[in-house]
GROMACS .gro file of C-alpha atoms in nm:
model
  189
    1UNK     CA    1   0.000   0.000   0.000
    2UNK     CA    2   0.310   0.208   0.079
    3UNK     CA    3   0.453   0.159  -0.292
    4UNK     CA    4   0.063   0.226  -0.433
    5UNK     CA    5   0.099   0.544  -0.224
    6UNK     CA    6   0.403   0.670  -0.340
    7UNK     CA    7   0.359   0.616  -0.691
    8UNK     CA    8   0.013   0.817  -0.675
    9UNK     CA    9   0.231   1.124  -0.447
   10UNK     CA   10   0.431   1.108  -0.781
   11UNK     CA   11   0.167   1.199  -0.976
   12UNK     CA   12  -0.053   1.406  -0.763
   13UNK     CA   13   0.173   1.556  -0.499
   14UNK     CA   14   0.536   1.609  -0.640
   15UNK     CA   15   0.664   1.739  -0.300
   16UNK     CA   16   0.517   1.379  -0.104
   17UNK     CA   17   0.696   1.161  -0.383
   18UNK     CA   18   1.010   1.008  -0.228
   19UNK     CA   19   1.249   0.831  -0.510
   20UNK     CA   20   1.391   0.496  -0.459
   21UNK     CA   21   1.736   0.517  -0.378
   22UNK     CA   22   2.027   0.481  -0.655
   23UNK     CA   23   2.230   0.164  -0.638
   24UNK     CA   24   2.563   0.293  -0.590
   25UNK     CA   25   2.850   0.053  -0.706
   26UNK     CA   26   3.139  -0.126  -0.480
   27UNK     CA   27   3.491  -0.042  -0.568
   28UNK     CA   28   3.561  -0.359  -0.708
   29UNK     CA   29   3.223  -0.279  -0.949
   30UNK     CA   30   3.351   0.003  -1.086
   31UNK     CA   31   3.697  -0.102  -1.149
   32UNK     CA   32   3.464  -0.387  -1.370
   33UNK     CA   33   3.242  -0.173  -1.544
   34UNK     CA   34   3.517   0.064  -1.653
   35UNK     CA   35   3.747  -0.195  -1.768
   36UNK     CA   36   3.481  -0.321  -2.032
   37UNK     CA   37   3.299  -0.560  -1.811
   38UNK     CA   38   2.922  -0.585  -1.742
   39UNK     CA   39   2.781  -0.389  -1.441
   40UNK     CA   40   2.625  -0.634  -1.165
   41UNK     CA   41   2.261  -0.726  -1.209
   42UNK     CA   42   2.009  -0.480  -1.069
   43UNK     CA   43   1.695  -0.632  -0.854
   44UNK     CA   44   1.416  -0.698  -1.073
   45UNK     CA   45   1.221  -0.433  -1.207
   46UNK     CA   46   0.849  -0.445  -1.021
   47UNK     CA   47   0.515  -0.374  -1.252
   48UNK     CA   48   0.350  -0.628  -1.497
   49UNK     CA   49   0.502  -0.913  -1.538
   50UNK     CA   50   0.802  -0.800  -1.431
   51UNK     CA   51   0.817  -0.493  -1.697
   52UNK     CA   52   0.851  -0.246  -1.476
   53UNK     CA   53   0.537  -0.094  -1.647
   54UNK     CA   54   0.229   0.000  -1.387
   55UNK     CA   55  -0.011   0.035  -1.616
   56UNK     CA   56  -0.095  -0.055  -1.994
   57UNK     CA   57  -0.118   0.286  -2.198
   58UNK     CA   58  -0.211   0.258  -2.582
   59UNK     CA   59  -0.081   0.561  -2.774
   60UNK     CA   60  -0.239   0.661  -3.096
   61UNK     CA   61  -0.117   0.910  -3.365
   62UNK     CA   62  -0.358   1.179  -3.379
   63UNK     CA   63  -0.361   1.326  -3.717
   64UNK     CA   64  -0.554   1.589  -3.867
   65UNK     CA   65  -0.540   1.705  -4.273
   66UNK     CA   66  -0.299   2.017  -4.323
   67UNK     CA   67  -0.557   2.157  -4.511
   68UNK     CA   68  -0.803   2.281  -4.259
   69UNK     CA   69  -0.716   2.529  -3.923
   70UNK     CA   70  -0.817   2.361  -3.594
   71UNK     CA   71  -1.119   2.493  -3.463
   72UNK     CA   72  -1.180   2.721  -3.171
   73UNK     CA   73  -1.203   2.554  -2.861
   74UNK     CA   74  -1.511   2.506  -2.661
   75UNK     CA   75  -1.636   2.742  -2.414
   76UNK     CA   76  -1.561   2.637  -2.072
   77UNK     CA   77  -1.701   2.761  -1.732
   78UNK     CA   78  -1.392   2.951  -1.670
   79UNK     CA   79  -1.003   3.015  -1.652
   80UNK     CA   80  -0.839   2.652  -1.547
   81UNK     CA   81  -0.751   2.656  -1.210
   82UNK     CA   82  -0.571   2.359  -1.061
   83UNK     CA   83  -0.745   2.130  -0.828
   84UNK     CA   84  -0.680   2.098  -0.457
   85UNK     CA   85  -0.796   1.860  -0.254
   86UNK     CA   86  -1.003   1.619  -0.501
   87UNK     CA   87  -0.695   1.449  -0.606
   88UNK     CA   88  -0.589   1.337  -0.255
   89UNK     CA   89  -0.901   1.137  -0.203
   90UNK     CA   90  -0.739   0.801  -0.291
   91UNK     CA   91  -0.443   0.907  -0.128
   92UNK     CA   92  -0.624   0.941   0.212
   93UNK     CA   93  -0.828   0.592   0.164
   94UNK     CA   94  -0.501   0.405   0.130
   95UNK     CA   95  -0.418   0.574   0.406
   96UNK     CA   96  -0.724   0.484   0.602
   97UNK     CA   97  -0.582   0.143   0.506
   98UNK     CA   98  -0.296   0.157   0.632
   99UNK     CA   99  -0.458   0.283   0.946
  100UNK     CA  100  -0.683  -0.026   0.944
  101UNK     CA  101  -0.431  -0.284   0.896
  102UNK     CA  102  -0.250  -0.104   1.164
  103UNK     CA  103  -0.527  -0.137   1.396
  104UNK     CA  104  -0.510  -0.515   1.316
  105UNK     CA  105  -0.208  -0.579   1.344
  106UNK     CA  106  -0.144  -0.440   1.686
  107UNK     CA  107  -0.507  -0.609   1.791
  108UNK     CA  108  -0.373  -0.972   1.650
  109UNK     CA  109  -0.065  -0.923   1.859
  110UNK     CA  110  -0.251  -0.838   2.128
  111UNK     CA  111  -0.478  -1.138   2.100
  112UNK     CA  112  -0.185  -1.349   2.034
  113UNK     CA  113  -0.033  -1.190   2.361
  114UNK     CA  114  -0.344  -1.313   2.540
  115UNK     CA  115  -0.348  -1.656   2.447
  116UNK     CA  116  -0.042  -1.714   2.503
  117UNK     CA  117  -0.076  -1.599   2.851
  118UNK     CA  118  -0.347  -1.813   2.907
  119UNK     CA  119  -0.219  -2.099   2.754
  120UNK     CA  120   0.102  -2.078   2.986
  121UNK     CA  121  -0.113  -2.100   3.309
  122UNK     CA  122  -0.290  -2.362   3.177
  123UNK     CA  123  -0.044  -2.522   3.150
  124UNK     CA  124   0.118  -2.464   3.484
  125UNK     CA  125  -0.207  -2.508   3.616
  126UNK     CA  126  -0.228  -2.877   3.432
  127UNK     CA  127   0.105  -2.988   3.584
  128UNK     CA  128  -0.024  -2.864   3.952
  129UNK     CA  129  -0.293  -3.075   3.899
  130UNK     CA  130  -0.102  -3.387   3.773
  131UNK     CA  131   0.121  -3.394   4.087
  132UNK     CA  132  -0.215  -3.320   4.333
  133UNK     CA  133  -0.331  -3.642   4.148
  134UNK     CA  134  -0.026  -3.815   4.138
  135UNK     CA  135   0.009  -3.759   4.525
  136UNK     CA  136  -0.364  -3.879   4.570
  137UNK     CA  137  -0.301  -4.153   4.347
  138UNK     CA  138  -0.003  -4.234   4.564
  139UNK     CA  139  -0.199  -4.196   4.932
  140UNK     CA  140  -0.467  -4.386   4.782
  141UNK     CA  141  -0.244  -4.713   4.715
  142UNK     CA  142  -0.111  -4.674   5.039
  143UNK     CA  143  -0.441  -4.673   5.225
  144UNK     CA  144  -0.537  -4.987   4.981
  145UNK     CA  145  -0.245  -5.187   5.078
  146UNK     CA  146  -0.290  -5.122   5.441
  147UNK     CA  147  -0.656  -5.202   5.449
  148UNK     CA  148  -0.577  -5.537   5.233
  149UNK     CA  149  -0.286  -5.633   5.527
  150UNK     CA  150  -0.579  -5.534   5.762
  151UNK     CA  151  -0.804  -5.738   5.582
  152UNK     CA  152  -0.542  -6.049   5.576
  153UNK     CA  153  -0.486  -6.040   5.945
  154UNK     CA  154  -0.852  -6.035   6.029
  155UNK     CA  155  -0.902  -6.349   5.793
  156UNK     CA  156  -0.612  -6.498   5.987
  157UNK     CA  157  -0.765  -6.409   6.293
  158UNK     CA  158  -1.176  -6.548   6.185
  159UNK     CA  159  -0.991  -6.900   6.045
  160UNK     CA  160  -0.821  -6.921   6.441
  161UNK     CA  161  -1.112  -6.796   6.568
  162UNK     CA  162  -1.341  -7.053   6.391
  163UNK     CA  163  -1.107  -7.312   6.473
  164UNK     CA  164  -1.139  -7.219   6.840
  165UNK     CA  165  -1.504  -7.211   6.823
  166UNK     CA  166  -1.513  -7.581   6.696
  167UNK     CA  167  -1.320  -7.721   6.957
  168UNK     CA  168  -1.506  -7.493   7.199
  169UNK     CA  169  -1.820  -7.668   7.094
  170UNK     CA  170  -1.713  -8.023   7.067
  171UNK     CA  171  -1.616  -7.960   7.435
  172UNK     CA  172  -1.913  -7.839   7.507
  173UNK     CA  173  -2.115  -8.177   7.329
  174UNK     CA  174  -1.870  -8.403   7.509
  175UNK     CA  175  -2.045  -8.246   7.791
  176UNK     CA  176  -2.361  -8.246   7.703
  177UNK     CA  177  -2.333  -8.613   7.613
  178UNK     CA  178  -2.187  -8.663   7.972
  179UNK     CA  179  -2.443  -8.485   8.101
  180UNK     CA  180  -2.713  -8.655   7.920
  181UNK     CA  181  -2.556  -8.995   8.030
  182UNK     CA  182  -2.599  -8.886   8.391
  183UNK     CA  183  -2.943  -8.844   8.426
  184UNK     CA  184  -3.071  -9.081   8.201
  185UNK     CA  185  -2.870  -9.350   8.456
  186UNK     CA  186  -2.894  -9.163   8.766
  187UNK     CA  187  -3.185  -9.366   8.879
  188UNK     CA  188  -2.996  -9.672   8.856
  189UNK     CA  189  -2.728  -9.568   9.020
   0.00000   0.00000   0.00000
């Protein structure tokens, strides 16, 4: 938009028009260009196609007979007077352009700022919460594998337990059997 700009100051405002600056040869250039040699190639001329032409012009031959004067010229509404401001109206929407892309620009950088930003404490945030679940994780098996040892001893304990029971109660039907033995002879006795 810069280049568009310029070329139109060229045109329109003479004083605005800033020239691109002249290639000025090495030492070792010169000494080759004035011994006969070819001057170093130049960057590649911008335009269509790589002409260097901005725009296509067609120039025709105007020709009139010899024989005849021109006419008159028209009336017009008054003595030519150049024209001020009109011609800058491109000028100052490219430069509302510029303005605009400017305003992007510094907006997408902003934005891009932003995310970033928030990306980086999510990603802090992400690796707090991994070790806080890690740790769990950790507590968690611990607590399992004590309640399973608990669990194991109290299984230990019910199979000594039951054990004890059974004897307790084939004591206890010896007994009963005694018992039952007594008074079913104690009349004879």
């Amino acid at each position: 938009l810069n280049f568009a700009k310029n070329r139109l100051n060229k045109f329109y405002n003479p004083k605005l028009f800033k020239a691109a600056p002249k290639r000025e040869l090495t030492e070792a250039e010169r000494i080759a260009v004035n011994t006969g040699g070819t001057p170093p190639p130049t960057e590649a001329p911008g335009g269509i196609a790589g002409t260097g032409i901005s725009a296509l012009v067609q120039v025709y031959e105007h020709r009139q007979s010899k024989k005849d004067a021109p006419a008159p010229p028209p009336e017009t509404w008054g003595v030519y007077s150049k024209k001020g401001q009109e011609t800058t109206g491109v000028i100052a929407m490219i430069d509302l352009l510029i303005r605009d892309l400017e305003k992007e620009m510094v907006e997408a950088e902003t934005e891009e700022k932003n995310a970033q930003a928030t990306y980086e404490q999510m990603m802090s945030d992400s690796a707090s919460k991994r070790a806080a679940d890690s740790k769990l994780l950790a507590e968690k098996g611990a607590t399992k594998a004590d309640t399973e040892a608990d669990l194991q001893a109290h299984e230990e304990g019910k199979e000594s337990a039951v054990k004890e029971h059974m004897a307790m109660m084939k004591y206890i039907q010896s007994l009963h059997a005694e018992c039952d033995w007594l008074v079913q002879y104690y009349d004879v006795r």
